[in-house]
XYZ file of C-alpha atoms in Angstrom:
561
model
C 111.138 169.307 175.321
C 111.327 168.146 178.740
C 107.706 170.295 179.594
C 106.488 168.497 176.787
C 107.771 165.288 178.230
C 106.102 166.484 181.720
C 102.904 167.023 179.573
C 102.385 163.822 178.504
C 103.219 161.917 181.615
C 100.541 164.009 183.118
C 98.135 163.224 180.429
C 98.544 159.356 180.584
C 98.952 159.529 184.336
C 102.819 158.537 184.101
C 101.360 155.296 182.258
C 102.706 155.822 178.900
C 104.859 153.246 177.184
C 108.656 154.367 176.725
C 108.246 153.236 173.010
C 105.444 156.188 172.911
C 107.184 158.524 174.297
C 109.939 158.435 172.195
C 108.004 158.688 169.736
C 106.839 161.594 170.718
C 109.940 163.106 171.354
C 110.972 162.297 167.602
C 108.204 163.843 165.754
C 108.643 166.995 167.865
C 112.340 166.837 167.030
C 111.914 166.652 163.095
C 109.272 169.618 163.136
C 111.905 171.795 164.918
C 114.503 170.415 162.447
C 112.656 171.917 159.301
C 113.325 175.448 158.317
C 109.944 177.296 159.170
C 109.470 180.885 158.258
C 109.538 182.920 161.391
C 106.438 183.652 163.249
C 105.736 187.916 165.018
C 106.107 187.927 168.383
C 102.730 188.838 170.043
C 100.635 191.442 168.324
C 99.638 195.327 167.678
C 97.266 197.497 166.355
C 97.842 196.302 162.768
C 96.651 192.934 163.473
C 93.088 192.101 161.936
C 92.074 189.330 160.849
C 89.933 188.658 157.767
C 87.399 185.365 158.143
C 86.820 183.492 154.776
C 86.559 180.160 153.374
C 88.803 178.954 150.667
C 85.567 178.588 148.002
C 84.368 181.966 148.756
C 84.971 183.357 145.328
C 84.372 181.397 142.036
C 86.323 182.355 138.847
C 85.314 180.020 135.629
C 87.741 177.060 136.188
C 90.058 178.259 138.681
C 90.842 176.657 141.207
C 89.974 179.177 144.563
C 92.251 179.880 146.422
C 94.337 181.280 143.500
C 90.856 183.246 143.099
C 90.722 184.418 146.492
C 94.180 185.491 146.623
C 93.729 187.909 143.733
C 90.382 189.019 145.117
C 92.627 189.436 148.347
C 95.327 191.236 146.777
C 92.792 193.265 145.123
C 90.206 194.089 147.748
C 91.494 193.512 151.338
C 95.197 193.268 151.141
C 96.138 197.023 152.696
C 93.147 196.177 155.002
C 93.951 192.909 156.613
C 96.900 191.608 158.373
C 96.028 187.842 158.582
C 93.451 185.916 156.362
C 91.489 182.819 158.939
C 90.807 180.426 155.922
C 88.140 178.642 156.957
C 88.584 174.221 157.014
C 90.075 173.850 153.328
C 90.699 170.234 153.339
C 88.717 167.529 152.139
C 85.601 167.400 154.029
C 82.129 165.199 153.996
C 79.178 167.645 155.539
C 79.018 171.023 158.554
C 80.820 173.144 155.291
C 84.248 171.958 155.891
C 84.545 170.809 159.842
C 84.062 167.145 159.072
C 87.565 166.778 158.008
C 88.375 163.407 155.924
C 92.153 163.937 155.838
C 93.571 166.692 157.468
C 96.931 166.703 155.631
C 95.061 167.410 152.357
C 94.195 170.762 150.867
C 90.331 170.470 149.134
C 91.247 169.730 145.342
C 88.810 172.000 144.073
C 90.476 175.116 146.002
C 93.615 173.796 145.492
C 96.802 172.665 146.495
C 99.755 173.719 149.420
C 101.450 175.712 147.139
C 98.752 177.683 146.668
C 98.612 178.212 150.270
C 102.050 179.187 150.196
C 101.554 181.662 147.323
C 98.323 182.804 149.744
C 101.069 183.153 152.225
C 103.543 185.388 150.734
C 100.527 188.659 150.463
C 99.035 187.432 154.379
C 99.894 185.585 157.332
C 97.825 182.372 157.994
C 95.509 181.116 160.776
C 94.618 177.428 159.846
C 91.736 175.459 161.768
C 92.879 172.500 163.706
C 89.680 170.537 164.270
C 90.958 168.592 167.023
C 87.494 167.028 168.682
C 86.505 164.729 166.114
C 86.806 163.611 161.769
C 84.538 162.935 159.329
C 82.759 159.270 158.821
C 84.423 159.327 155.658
C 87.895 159.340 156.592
C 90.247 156.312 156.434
C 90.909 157.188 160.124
C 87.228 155.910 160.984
C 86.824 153.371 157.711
C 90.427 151.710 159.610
C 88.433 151.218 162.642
C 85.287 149.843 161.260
C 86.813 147.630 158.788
C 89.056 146.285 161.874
C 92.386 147.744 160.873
C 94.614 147.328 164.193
C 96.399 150.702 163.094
C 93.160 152.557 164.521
C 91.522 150.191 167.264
C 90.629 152.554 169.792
C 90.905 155.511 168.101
C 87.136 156.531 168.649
C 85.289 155.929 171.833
C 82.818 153.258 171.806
C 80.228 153.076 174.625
C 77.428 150.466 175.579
C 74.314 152.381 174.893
C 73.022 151.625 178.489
C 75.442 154.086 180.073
C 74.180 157.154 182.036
C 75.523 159.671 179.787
C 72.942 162.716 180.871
C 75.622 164.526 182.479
C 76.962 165.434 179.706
C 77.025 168.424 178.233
C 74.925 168.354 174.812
C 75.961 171.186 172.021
C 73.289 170.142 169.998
C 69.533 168.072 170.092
C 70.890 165.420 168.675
C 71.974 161.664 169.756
C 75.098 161.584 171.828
C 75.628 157.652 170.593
C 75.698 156.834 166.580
C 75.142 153.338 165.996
C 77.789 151.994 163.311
C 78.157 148.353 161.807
C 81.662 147.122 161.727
C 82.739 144.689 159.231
C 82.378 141.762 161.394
C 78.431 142.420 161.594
C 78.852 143.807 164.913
C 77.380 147.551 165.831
C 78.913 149.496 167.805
C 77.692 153.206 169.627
C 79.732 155.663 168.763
C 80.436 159.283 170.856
C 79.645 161.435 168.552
C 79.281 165.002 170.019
C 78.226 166.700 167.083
C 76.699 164.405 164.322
C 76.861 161.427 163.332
C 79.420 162.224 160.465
C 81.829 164.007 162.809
C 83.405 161.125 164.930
C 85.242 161.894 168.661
C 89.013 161.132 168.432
C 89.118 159.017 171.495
C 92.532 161.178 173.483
C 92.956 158.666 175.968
C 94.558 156.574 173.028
C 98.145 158.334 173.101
C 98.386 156.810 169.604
C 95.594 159.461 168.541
C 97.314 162.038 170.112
C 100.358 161.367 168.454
C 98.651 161.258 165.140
C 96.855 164.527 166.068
C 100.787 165.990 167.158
C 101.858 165.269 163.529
C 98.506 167.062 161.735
C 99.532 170.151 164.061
C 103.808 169.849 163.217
C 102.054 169.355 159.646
C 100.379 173.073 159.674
C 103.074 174.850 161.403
C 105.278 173.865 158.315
C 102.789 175.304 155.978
C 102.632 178.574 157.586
C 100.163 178.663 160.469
C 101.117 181.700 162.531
C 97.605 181.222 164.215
C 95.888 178.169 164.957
C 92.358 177.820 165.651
C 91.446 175.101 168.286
C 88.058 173.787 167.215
C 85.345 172.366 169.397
C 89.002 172.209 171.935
C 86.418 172.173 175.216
C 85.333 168.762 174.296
C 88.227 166.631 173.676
C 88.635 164.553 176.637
C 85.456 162.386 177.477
C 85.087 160.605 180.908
C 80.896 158.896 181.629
C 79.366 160.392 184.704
C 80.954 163.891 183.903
C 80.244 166.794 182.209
C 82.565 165.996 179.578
C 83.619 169.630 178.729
C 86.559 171.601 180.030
C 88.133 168.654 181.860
C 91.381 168.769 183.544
C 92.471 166.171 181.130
C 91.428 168.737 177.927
C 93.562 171.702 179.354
C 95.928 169.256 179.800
C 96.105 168.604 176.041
C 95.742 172.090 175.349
C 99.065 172.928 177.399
C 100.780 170.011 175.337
C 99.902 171.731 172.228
C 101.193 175.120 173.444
C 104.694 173.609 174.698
C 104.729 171.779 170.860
C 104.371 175.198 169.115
C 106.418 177.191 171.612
C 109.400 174.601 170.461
C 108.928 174.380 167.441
C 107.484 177.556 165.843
C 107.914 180.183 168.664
C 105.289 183.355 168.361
C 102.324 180.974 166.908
C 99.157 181.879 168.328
C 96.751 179.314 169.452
C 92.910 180.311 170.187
C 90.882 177.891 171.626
C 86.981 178.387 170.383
C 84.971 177.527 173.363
C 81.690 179.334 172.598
C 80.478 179.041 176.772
C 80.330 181.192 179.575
C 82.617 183.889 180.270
C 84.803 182.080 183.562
C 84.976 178.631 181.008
C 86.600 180.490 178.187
C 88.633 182.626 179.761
C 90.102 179.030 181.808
C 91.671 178.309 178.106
C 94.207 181.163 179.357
C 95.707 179.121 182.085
C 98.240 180.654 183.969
C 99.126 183.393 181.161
C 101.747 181.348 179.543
C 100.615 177.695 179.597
C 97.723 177.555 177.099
C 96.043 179.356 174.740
C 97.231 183.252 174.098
C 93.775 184.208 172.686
C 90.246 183.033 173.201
C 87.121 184.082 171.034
C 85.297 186.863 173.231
C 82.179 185.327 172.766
C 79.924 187.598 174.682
C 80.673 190.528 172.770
C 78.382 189.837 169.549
C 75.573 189.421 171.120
C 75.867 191.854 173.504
C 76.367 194.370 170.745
C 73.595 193.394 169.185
C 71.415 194.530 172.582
C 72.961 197.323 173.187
C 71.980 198.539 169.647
C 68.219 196.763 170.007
C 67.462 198.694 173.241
C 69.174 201.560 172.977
C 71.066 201.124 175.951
C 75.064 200.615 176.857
C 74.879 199.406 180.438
C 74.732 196.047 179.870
C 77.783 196.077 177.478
C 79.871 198.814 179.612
C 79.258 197.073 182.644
C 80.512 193.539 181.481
C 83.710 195.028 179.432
C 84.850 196.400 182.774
C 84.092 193.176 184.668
C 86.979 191.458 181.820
C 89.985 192.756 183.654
C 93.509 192.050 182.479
C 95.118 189.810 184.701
C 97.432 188.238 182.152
C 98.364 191.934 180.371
C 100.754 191.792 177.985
C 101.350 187.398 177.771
C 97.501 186.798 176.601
C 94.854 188.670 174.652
C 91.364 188.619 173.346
C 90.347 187.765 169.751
C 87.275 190.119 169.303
C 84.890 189.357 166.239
C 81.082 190.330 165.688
C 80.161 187.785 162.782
C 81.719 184.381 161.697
C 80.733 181.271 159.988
C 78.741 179.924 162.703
C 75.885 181.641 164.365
C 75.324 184.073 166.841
C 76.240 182.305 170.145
C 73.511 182.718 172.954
C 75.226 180.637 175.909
C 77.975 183.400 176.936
C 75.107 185.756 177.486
C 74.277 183.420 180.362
C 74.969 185.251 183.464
C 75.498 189.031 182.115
C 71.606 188.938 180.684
C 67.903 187.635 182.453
C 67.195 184.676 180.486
C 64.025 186.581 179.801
C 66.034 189.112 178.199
C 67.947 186.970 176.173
C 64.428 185.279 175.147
C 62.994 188.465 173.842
C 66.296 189.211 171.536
C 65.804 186.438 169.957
C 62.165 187.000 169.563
C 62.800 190.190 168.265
C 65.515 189.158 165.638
C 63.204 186.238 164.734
C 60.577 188.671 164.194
C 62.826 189.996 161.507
C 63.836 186.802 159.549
C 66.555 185.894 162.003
C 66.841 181.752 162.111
C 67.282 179.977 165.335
C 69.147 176.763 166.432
C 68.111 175.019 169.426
C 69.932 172.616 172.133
C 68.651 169.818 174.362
C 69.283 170.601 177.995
C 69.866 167.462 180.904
C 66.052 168.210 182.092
C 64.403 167.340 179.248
C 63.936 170.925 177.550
C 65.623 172.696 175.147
C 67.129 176.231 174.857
C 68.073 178.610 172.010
C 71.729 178.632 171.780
C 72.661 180.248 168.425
C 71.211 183.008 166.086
C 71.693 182.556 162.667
C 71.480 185.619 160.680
C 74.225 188.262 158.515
C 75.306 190.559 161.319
C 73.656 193.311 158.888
C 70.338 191.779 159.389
C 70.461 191.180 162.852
C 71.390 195.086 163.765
C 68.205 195.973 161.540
C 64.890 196.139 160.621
C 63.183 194.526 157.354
C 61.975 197.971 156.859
C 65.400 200.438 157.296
C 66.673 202.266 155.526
C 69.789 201.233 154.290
C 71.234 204.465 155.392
C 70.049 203.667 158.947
C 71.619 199.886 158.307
C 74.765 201.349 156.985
C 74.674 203.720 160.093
C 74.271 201.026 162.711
C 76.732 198.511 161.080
C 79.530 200.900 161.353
C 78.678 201.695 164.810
C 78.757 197.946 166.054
C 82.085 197.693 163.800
C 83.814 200.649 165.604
C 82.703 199.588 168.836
C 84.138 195.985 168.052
C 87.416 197.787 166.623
C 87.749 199.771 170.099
C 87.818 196.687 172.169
C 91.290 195.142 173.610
C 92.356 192.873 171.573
C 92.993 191.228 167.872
C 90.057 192.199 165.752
C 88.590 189.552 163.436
C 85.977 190.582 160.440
C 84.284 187.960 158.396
C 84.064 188.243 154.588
C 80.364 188.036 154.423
C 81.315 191.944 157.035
C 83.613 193.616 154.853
C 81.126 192.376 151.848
C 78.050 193.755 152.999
C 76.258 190.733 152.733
C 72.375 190.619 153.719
C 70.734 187.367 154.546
C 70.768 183.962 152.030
C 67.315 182.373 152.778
C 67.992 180.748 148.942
C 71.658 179.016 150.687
C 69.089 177.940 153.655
C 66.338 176.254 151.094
C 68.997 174.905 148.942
C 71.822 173.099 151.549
C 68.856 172.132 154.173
C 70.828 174.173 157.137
C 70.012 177.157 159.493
C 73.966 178.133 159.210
C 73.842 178.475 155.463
C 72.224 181.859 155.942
C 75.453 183.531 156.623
C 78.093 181.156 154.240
C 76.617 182.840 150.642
C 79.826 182.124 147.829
C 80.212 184.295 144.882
C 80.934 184.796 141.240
C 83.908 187.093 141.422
C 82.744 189.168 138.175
C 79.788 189.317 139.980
C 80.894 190.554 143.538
C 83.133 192.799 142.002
C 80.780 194.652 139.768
C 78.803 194.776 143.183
C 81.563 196.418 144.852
C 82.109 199.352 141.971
C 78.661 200.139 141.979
C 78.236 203.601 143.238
C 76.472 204.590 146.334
C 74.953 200.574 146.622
C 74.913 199.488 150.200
C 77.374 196.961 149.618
C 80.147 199.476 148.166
C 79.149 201.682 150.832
C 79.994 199.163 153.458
C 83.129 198.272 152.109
C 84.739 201.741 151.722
C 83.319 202.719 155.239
C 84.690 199.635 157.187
C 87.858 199.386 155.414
C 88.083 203.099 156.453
C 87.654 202.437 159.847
C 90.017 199.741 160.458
C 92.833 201.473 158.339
C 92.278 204.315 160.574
C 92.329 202.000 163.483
C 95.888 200.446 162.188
C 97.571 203.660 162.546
C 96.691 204.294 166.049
C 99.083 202.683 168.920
C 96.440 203.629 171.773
C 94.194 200.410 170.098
C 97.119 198.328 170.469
C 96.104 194.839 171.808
C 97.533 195.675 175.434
C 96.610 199.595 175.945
C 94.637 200.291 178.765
C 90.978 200.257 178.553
C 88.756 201.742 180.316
C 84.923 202.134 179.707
C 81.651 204.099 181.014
C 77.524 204.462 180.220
C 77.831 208.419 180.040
C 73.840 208.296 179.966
C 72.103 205.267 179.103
C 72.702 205.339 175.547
C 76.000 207.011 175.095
C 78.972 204.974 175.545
C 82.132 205.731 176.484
C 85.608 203.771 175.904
C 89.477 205.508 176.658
C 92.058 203.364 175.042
C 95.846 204.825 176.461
C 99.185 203.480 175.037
C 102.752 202.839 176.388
C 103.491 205.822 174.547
C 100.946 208.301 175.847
C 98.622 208.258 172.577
C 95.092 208.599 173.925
C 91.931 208.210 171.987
C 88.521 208.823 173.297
C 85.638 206.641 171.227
C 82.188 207.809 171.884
C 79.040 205.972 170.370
C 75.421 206.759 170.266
C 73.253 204.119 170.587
C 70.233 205.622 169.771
C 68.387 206.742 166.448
C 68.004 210.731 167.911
C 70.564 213.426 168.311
C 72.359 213.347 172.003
C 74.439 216.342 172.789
C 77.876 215.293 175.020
C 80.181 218.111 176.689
C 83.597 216.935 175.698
C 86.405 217.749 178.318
C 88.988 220.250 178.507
C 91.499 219.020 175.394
C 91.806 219.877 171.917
C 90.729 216.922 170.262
C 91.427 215.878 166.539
C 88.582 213.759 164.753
C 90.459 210.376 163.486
C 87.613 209.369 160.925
C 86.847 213.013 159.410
C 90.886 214.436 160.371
C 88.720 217.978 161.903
C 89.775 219.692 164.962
C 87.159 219.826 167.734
C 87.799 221.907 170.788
C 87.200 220.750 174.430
C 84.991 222.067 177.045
C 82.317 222.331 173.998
C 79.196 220.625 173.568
C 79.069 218.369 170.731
C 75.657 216.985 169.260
C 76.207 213.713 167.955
C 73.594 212.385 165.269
C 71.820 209.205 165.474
C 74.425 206.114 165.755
C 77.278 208.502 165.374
C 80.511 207.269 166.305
C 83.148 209.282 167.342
C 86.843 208.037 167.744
C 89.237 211.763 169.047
C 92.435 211.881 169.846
C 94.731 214.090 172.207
């Protein structure tokens, strides 16, 4: 309590009213007062996350998330450790992350207890979408209709302010004009669209509302909590406006909040920048966030398998490091919700290089989202595609797709770190150009929903790419479960044997080794393996050392000894 008390004199610059703080101090107390269900401490090789929404699956009327926990229970449950459910409260547009009341579960997935009943097959990670709510909420209806409760609680800014320091996500207006109910109009920052409004931080009221939405999801289970959008909280003109002292400020406040009141909860902060801004969400190891997204590595999987070549991807894994070993980990992923994010390639690739990918992927039915830059021009930022798709040709095979989706998978599962799989992954999914013509969005590609009689007549069918998939990567990650040398913490190291043969040597506490080997390219490579007897995890065969091995097209190969 008192670091939380430290926190928020910080934040307000020792200003804060002593009627505040106490406040503060209160709400804090009660959530530690409730009897919460305890939380893991850290993580291990059984860890992997499943990404979904809570209306993935559709069952006549049920409601579904009773749907998707016996599609869970059915499908994924001996797979998956933790389930990410995707926004499930009542929300007005961006498929759930323009929240109108965050203490609400969606009514047609739903209520808390069926989160709880979720809860009792998985543990939870619940979005906190701390930047900004919808339009539509009371929160911002309070404001406009002049409710004193929420003066202040968005940031209104004279239009004629020199905002073009500021770091745009999107090419779209900064400002949203709004008419209160006075007749007046007021700008509004709105970072993302005009239906998602900031939540204006430097109002400690805000905060404290924003306290009791987090205290409200660690009592319903969260073991990890997804910071959304966290980079942009705190806004200040004539800056940048992203990754402020002020925002890692907040972030620590959060972490001190959790650590007293649900120790072992797991916050990730999703800052989809470069590599040196994410990795600040870390802090000191123990202060801030114990995960961020690894943002780089989905896109530079994706080139590795395009050209052929490792060197890029081996050469940035062993810039990472592991300064904060053992306190702080990564949270690895290939595919999500959103896109495929171009701006963490900035700095490991040429922008030329980038420029062609997304040509290439383009070329191949791959959508593209664009953002304005301070000079006037605007860049690609985010590929929006199935990750199926964008390893692949129109023309594959679906051997060769199946071939080069488990490689990216394995190399994903071979990473340090907590790996996360999104539904549309395990499913198979190619991409939904009807999703993109019928909700008017680029992102809609990669969010199809299903009939469950449907998807799980798809998933029986013999030898169809989609059953295929899902035996194959559920394989590979219950192989990966059962191996302590891909524990989160196990030493990593990582080498281009040749160009297009890539090397990674995971080694635990314990002495467990594994050696993971992946061709890159679409012809036979032969490797000499070194002087151990090795056992094959994915086939159980016995290979001996000092042997040369010819590995087929996009082989993977994960030995221990």
């Amino acid at each position: 309590m008192k670091k939380i008390i430290e926190l928020l004199s910080s934040v307000y610059d020792s200003q804060l009213d002593e009627s505040v703080m106490q406040a503060f101090i209160s709400k804090v107390g009660q959530g530690k007062g409730r009897h919460l269900q305890k939380r893991k401490q850290g993580w291990d090789e059984t860890d992997v996350v499943l990404i979904t929404y809570a209306d993935q699956f559709h069952h006549k009327n049920e409601k579904t998330l009773k749907t998707l926990s016996g599609f869970y229970n059915e499908w994924l449950n001996k797979t998956f450790s933790h389930i990410h459910l995707l926004p499930f409260y009542p929300w007005s547009s961006d498929d759930g992350f323009s929240v109108i009341d965050y203490h609400q579960v969606s009514p047609e997935c739903g209520d808390w207890q069926d989160i709880r009943q979720l809860n009792k097959s998985t543990r939870l990670m619940f979005d906190f979408v701390c930047n900004h709510i919808s339009a539509k909420s009371n929160w911002f209806k309070g404001y406009l209709a002049g409710n004193p409760d929420y003066q202040n609680f968005f940031i209104s800014v004279d239009p004629n302010t020199d905002l073009s320091a500021v770091t745009r996500p999107r090419a779209l207006p900064l400002l949203s004009p709004f008419t209160l109910a006075n007749g007046s109009q007021e700008y509004i920052w709105t970072t993302f669209s005009d239906d998602q409004i900031d939540l204006n931080f430097a109002n400690p009221q805000v905060l404290l509302a924003m306290v009791d939405v987090l205290l409200h999801y660690l009592k319903e289970g969260a073991d990890y909590i997804r910071l959304d959008a966290v980079g942009y909280m705190w806004k200040t003109p004539g800056t940048r406006c992203i990754h402020l002292e002020k925002t890692h400020q907040l972030v620590k406040l959060f972490r001190a909040v959790v650590d007293e009141v649900a120790p072992g909860t797991v916050l990730i902060t999703e800052t989809n920048v470069p590599h040196q801004d994410n990795i600040s969400y870390l802090g000191n190891g123990h202060d801030e966030a114990q995960m961020v997204y690894q943002f780089p590595l989905p896109p530079l999987v994706l080139h590795a398998i395009h050209t052929g070549s490792a060197r890029v991807l081996s050469q940035w894994a062993n810039s990472l490091g592991d300064d904060n070993h053992g306190n702080t980990t990564w949270f690895n992923f290939l595919a999500s919700h959103d896109g495929i994010g171009l701006n963490p390639l900035r700095g490991i690739l040429p922008e030329e290089d980038i420029l062609q990918l997304v040509n290439n992927l383009q070329d191949e039915g791959a959508l593209v989202n664009w953002k304005n830059n301070p000079d006037g021009t605007r860049s690609p930022y985010e590929i929006n595609v199935t990750y199926m798709d964008a390893l692949n040709r129109r023309d594959s095979s679906d051997e060769e797709r199946l071939a080069r989706f488990i490689l990216a998978h394995a190399i994903l599962l071979s990473f340090p770190g907590v790996p996360a799989i999104y539904v549309q992954s395990i499913l198979g999914s190619r991409n939904d150009y009807a999703g993109v013509e019928k909700l008017g969005y680029n992102r809609a590609i990669n969010r199809q929903k299903y009939e469950l009689d449907e998807i799980e007549s798809q998933l029986r069918g013999e030898n169809t790419l989609r059953e295929q998939v899902y035996q194959k990567l559920s394989h590979l990650i219950n192989v990966r479960k059962k191996q302590p040398a891909f524990h989160p913490d196990s030493t990593f190291e990582t080498q281009s044997i040749n160009d297009s043969l890539l090397e990674i040597k995971r080694t635990a506490e314990n002495g467990s080794r594994i050696l993971a080997l992946f061709n890159m390219r679409d012809k036979t490579q032969s490797v000499t393996l070194p002087e151990y007897n090795f056992e094959d995890l994915m086939t159980g065969l016995k290979i001996n050392g000092k042997a040369t091995y010819e590995m087929q097209s996009y082989q993977v190969l994960w030995l221990s000894y």
